[in-house]
Coordinates of C-alpha atoms in Angstrom, one line a residue:
V1 CA 38.0 1.5 12.9
P2 CA 38.0 -1.8 13.7
V3 CA 36.4 -4.1 11.8
E4 CA 33.3 -5.9 12.8
L5 CA 32.6 -9.9 13.4
S6 CA 30.3 -12.1 14.5
G7 CA 32.0 -15.4 14.5
D8 CA 34.0 -15.9 11.2
M9 CA 31.0 -13.4 9.4
V10 CA 32.1 -9.6 8.7
L11 CA 29.1 -7.7 9.7
D12 CA 31.2 -4.1 9.3
G13 CA 34.2 -3.2 7.4
R14 CA 34.4 -5.8 3.9
H15 CA 36.1 -3.1 1.8
R16 CA 38.4 -2.0 4.6
I17 CA 39.7 -5.5 4.6
R18 CA 39.8 -5.4 0.7
A19 CA 42.3 -2.5 0.6
A20 CA 44.6 -4.4 3.2
K21 CA 44.7 -7.4 0.6
E22 CA 45.8 -5.2 -2.0
L23 CA 47.9 -3.1 0.2
G24 CA 49.1 -6.7 1.4
I25 CA 48.7 -5.6 4.8
K26 CA 48.3 -9.3 6.5
Q27 CA 46.9 -8.2 9.7
I28 CA 44.3 -5.4 10.5
Q29 CA 42.2 -4.5 13.5
A30 CA 38.7 -6.2 14.4
M31 CA 36.4 -6.9 16.9
Q32 CA 33.8 -9.1 18.3
V33 CA 30.0 -7.8 18.0
R34 CA 27.6 -9.4 20.5
L35 CA 24.2 -9.4 18.1
A36 CA 22.1 -10.2 21.4
D37 CA 18.3 -10.6 20.2
E38 CA 19.1 -8.8 16.5
G39 CA 20.5 -10.6 13.8
S40 CA 23.4 -10.1 11.3
R41 CA 21.5 -8.6 8.6
D42 CA 19.4 -6.4 10.9
Y43 CA 23.0 -5.4 12.7
M44 CA 24.6 -4.4 9.3
L45 CA 21.5 -2.7 7.4
K46 CA 21.4 -0.7 10.9
A47 CA 25.3 -0.1 10.5
A48 CA 25.1 0.9 6.8
I49 CA 21.8 3.7 7.5
I50 CA 23.6 5.3 10.3
R51 CA 26.9 5.4 8.8
R52 CA 25.3 7.1 5.2
H53 CA 23.9 10.1 7.1
L54 CA 20.7 9.9 5.5
T55 CA 18.1 12.6 5.9
D56 CA 15.1 11.5 8.3
D57 CA 13.0 11.4 4.7
Q58 CA 15.3 9.5 2.9
R59 CA 15.6 7.0 5.7
A60 CA 11.7 6.7 6.0
A61 CA 11.8 6.5 2.0
L62 CA 14.0 3.1 2.8
G63 CA 12.3 2.0 5.6
A64 CA 9.0 2.0 3.3
L65 CA 10.9 -0.4 1.1
Y66 CA 11.8 -2.7 3.4
K67 CA 8.7 -2.6 5.0
D68 CA 6.7 -3.5 1.5
I69 CA 9.7 -6.1 1.0
H70 CA 8.9 -8.0 3.8
R71 CA 4.8 -7.8 3.5
R72 CA 5.5 -9.2 -0.1
R73 CA 7.3 -12.0 1.3
P74 CA 5.5 -15.3 1.6
G75 CA 5.5 -16.0 5.3
P76 CA 4.1 -18.7 7.6
R77 CA -0.1 -19.7 7.4
V78 CA -1.9 -18.1 10.2
E79 CA -5.1 -19.6 10.8
I80 CA -7.8 -16.9 11.9
C81 CA -10.8 -17.5 13.6
Q82 CA -14.0 -15.5 14.3
G83 CA -15.1 -16.6 17.4
N84 CA -15.4 -20.3 17.8
V85 CA -17.4 -20.7 14.6
P86 CA -15.4 -22.9 12.2
R87 CA -16.8 -22.1 9.5
R88 CA -15.3 -18.1 9.5
C89 CA -12.1 -19.3 10.2
G90 CA -9.3 -18.8 7.4
T91 CA -5.6 -18.3 6.9
I92 CA -3.2 -15.9 5.7
R93 CA 0.7 -15.9 4.3
G94 CA 2.5 -13.2 4.2
A95 CA 0.6 -10.2 5.7
A96 CA 2.2 -7.6 7.2
T97 CA 2.6 -7.2 10.8
S98 CA 2.6 -4.5 13.3
E99 CA 6.6 -6.4 14.0
T100 CA 7.5 -5.5 10.8
T101 CA 6.4 -2.0 11.6
R102 CA 8.2 -1.9 14.7
E103 CA 11.3 -3.4 13.4
T104 CA 11.4 -1.1 10.5
I105 CA 11.8 2.1 12.9
S106 CA 14.2 0.7 15.1
N107 CA 16.6 -0.5 12.0
F108 CA 16.1 2.6 9.8
N109 CA 16.1 5.3 13.1
V110 CA 12.9 7.1 11.6
P111 CA 9.1 7.9 12.9
R112 CA 6.2 6.1 13.2
K113 CA 4.5 9.4 11.3
K114 CA 7.2 9.4 8.6
L115 CA 7.4 5.8 7.7
D116 CA 3.7 5.9 7.3
E117 CA 3.8 9.3 4.9
A118 CA 6.6 7.3 2.7
T119 CA 4.3 3.9 2.8
F120 CA 1.4 6.4 1.7
V121 CA 3.5 7.9 -1.0
L122 CA 5.2 4.2 -2.4
R123 CA 1.4 2.7 -2.8
R124 CA 0.4 5.6 -4.8
D125 CA 3.6 6.4 -7.4
P126 CA 7.1 4.3 -6.8
F127 CA 8.6 6.5 -8.7
L128 CA 8.0 9.1 -6.5
L129 CA 9.2 7.5 -3.2
R130 CA 13.0 7.2 -5.1
R131 CA 13.2 10.9 -5.9
V132 CA 12.4 11.4 -2.0
H133 CA 15.6 9.1 -1.3
K134 CA 17.9 10.5 -4.3
A135 CA 20.0 13.3 -3.6
N136 CA 18.8 17.0 -3.6
G137 CA 15.7 15.1 -4.4
I138 CA 12.0 16.2 -3.1
R139 CA 11.0 16.3 0.2
L140 CA 8.4 13.6 1.7
S141 CA 6.0 16.2 2.6
D142 CA 6.1 17.5 -0.9
A143 CA 5.3 14.0 -2.3
V144 CA 2.6 13.2 0.1
Q145 CA 0.9 16.6 -1.1
L146 CA 1.7 15.5 -5.2
V147 CA 0.4 12.0 -5.0
K148 CA -3.1 12.9 -3.5
L149 CA -3.3 14.3 -7.4
D150 CA -4.1 12.0 -10.6
E151 CA -1.3 11.4 -12.6
P152 CA -1.7 14.2 -15.1
K153 CA -2.0 16.7 -12.8
R154 CA 0.7 15.4 -10.7
K155 CA 3.4 15.4 -13.6
L156 CA 2.1 19.6 -13.9
A157 CA 2.6 19.7 -10.5
I158 CA 6.3 18.4 -10.4
E159 CA 7.2 19.9 -13.4
K160 CA 6.3 23.4 -11.4
L161 CA 7.8 22.1 -8.3
D162 CA 11.5 21.4 -10.2
S163 CA 11.2 24.8 -12.3
G164 CA 10.6 26.4 -9.2
Q165 CA 7.4 28.2 -10.0
A166 CA 5.8 26.5 -6.3
K167 CA 8.1 26.3 -3.1
N168 CA 6.4 23.3 -2.4
G169 CA 4.1 20.3 -3.1
K170 CA 1.3 22.1 -1.7
E171 CA 1.7 25.1 -3.7
A172 CA 2.5 23.2 -7.0
A173 CA -1.0 20.7 -6.5
R174 CA -2.4 24.3 -5.8
Q175 CA -1.8 25.8 -8.9
V176 CA -2.8 23.1 -10.9
L177 CA -5.7 23.1 -9.4
R178 CA -6.4 26.7 -9.6
E179 CA -5.2 26.2 -13.7
E180 CA -8.0 23.8 -14.3
Q181 CA -10.6 25.8 -12.3
I182 CA -9.8 28.5 -14.7
Q183 CA -10.4 26.5 -17.5
K184 CA -14.0 25.1 -15.9
I185 CA -15.2 28.8 -15.1
K186 CA -14.1 29.9 -19.0
T187 CA -16.8 26.8 -20.1
I188 CA -19.7 28.1 -18.0
R189 CA -22.9 29.1 -19.8
R190 CA -24.5 32.3 -18.6
P191 CA -27.8 32.2 -17.4
N192 CA -30.1 33.9 -20.1
G193 CA -33.3 35.9 -18.9
A194 CA -34.1 37.8 -15.8
Y195 CA -34.5 36.6 -12.1
P196 CA -36.2 38.1 -9.2
V197 CA -34.7 36.3 -6.9
I198 CA -30.4 35.9 -7.0
A199 CA -28.1 34.4 -4.8
I200 CA -24.4 35.2 -5.2
D201 CA -21.5 34.2 -3.8
P202 CA -18.6 36.4 -5.6
P203 CA -15.1 35.0 -5.4
W204 CA -13.6 37.6 -2.6
P205 CA -9.9 38.1 -2.7
F206 CA -8.0 37.2 0.6
A207 CA -5.3 39.6 -0.1
K208 CA -5.5 40.1 3.8
R209 CA -3.9 36.9 5.0
A210 CA -2.0 36.1 1.9
E211 CA 1.4 36.7 3.5
D212 CA 0.3 34.6 6.4
I213 CA 3.3 31.5 6.9
T214 CA 0.5 29.0 7.8
H215 CA -1.5 29.4 3.9
R216 CA -5.0 29.8 5.6
G217 CA -5.5 33.1 3.9
T218 CA -4.7 31.5 0.4
C219 CA -7.6 31.7 -1.7
P220 CA -8.0 27.4 -2.9
Y221 CA -9.7 29.0 -5.9
P222 CA -8.8 31.9 -8.6
S223 CA -10.8 34.8 -6.7
M224 CA -11.9 38.7 -8.0
T225 CA -10.6 42.1 -7.3
V226 CA -13.5 44.3 -5.7
D227 CA -13.6 46.5 -9.1
E228 CA -14.1 43.2 -11.1
I229 CA -17.1 42.2 -8.7
K230 CA -18.9 45.5 -9.2
T231 CA -18.4 45.1 -13.2
M232 CA -19.9 41.5 -13.1
H233 CA -23.6 41.0 -15.2
V234 CA -26.3 40.0 -12.7
P235 CA -29.5 39.0 -14.6
A236 CA -31.2 40.8 -12.2
A237 CA -35.7 41.5 -13.2
A238 CA -36.8 44.7 -12.2
D239 CA -38.1 44.3 -8.8
C240 CA -35.2 41.8 -7.7
I241 CA -34.9 40.5 -4.5
L242 CA -30.4 39.9 -4.4
F243 CA -29.1 37.4 -1.3
L244 CA -24.9 38.8 -1.6
W245 CA -22.8 36.7 1.0
T246 CA -20.0 39.2 1.8

């Protein structure tokens, strides 16, 4: 594979040049590359990303980091005015632009949706995004579900995902939230007395669609069997009207 050059600058092939020097090889194949509208940095970046055969998730994670660096890097001041009113003018420096996003999508060969998801994770938990980039790391879709949790719940969900207790991030988050609900239910005090009018919405089981791959039939809260619901204590008066959600 020829070494790629732009003038005297090596764009791709530094390790091949070093190996040739160590082996005493004086001549190796090389080719001049026309960069057209892209700079040497962007060309080298593309070559490195494509050569590593990264997954879409990994490229998206790197792209989000790349875009974030450019967003925080000081840039030229730009004057922004609202209408023709001078008092409503202001300046900004180093703001992220749509051009940076387009550049990132092109350089990292990543879909816009994936880049947006990786950016969403980066802003909430940079360390979790690093796990997406690592080999055999977690999937970006899982990371998106996990960062929606607060930090203590997120740690519990990650443990469930790592241990195999949950198949994906959404299931891990759901398990943590269900466990939290169970603990809250245990602290609820039973009503005292007897009531003439009662409305009840029991936690009916959702067993019929539990195997649905879309998880639409997965109950988002702890449910009870029909037999368990039958044994529930209902604080009803002797002459009581009961509204039961079935």
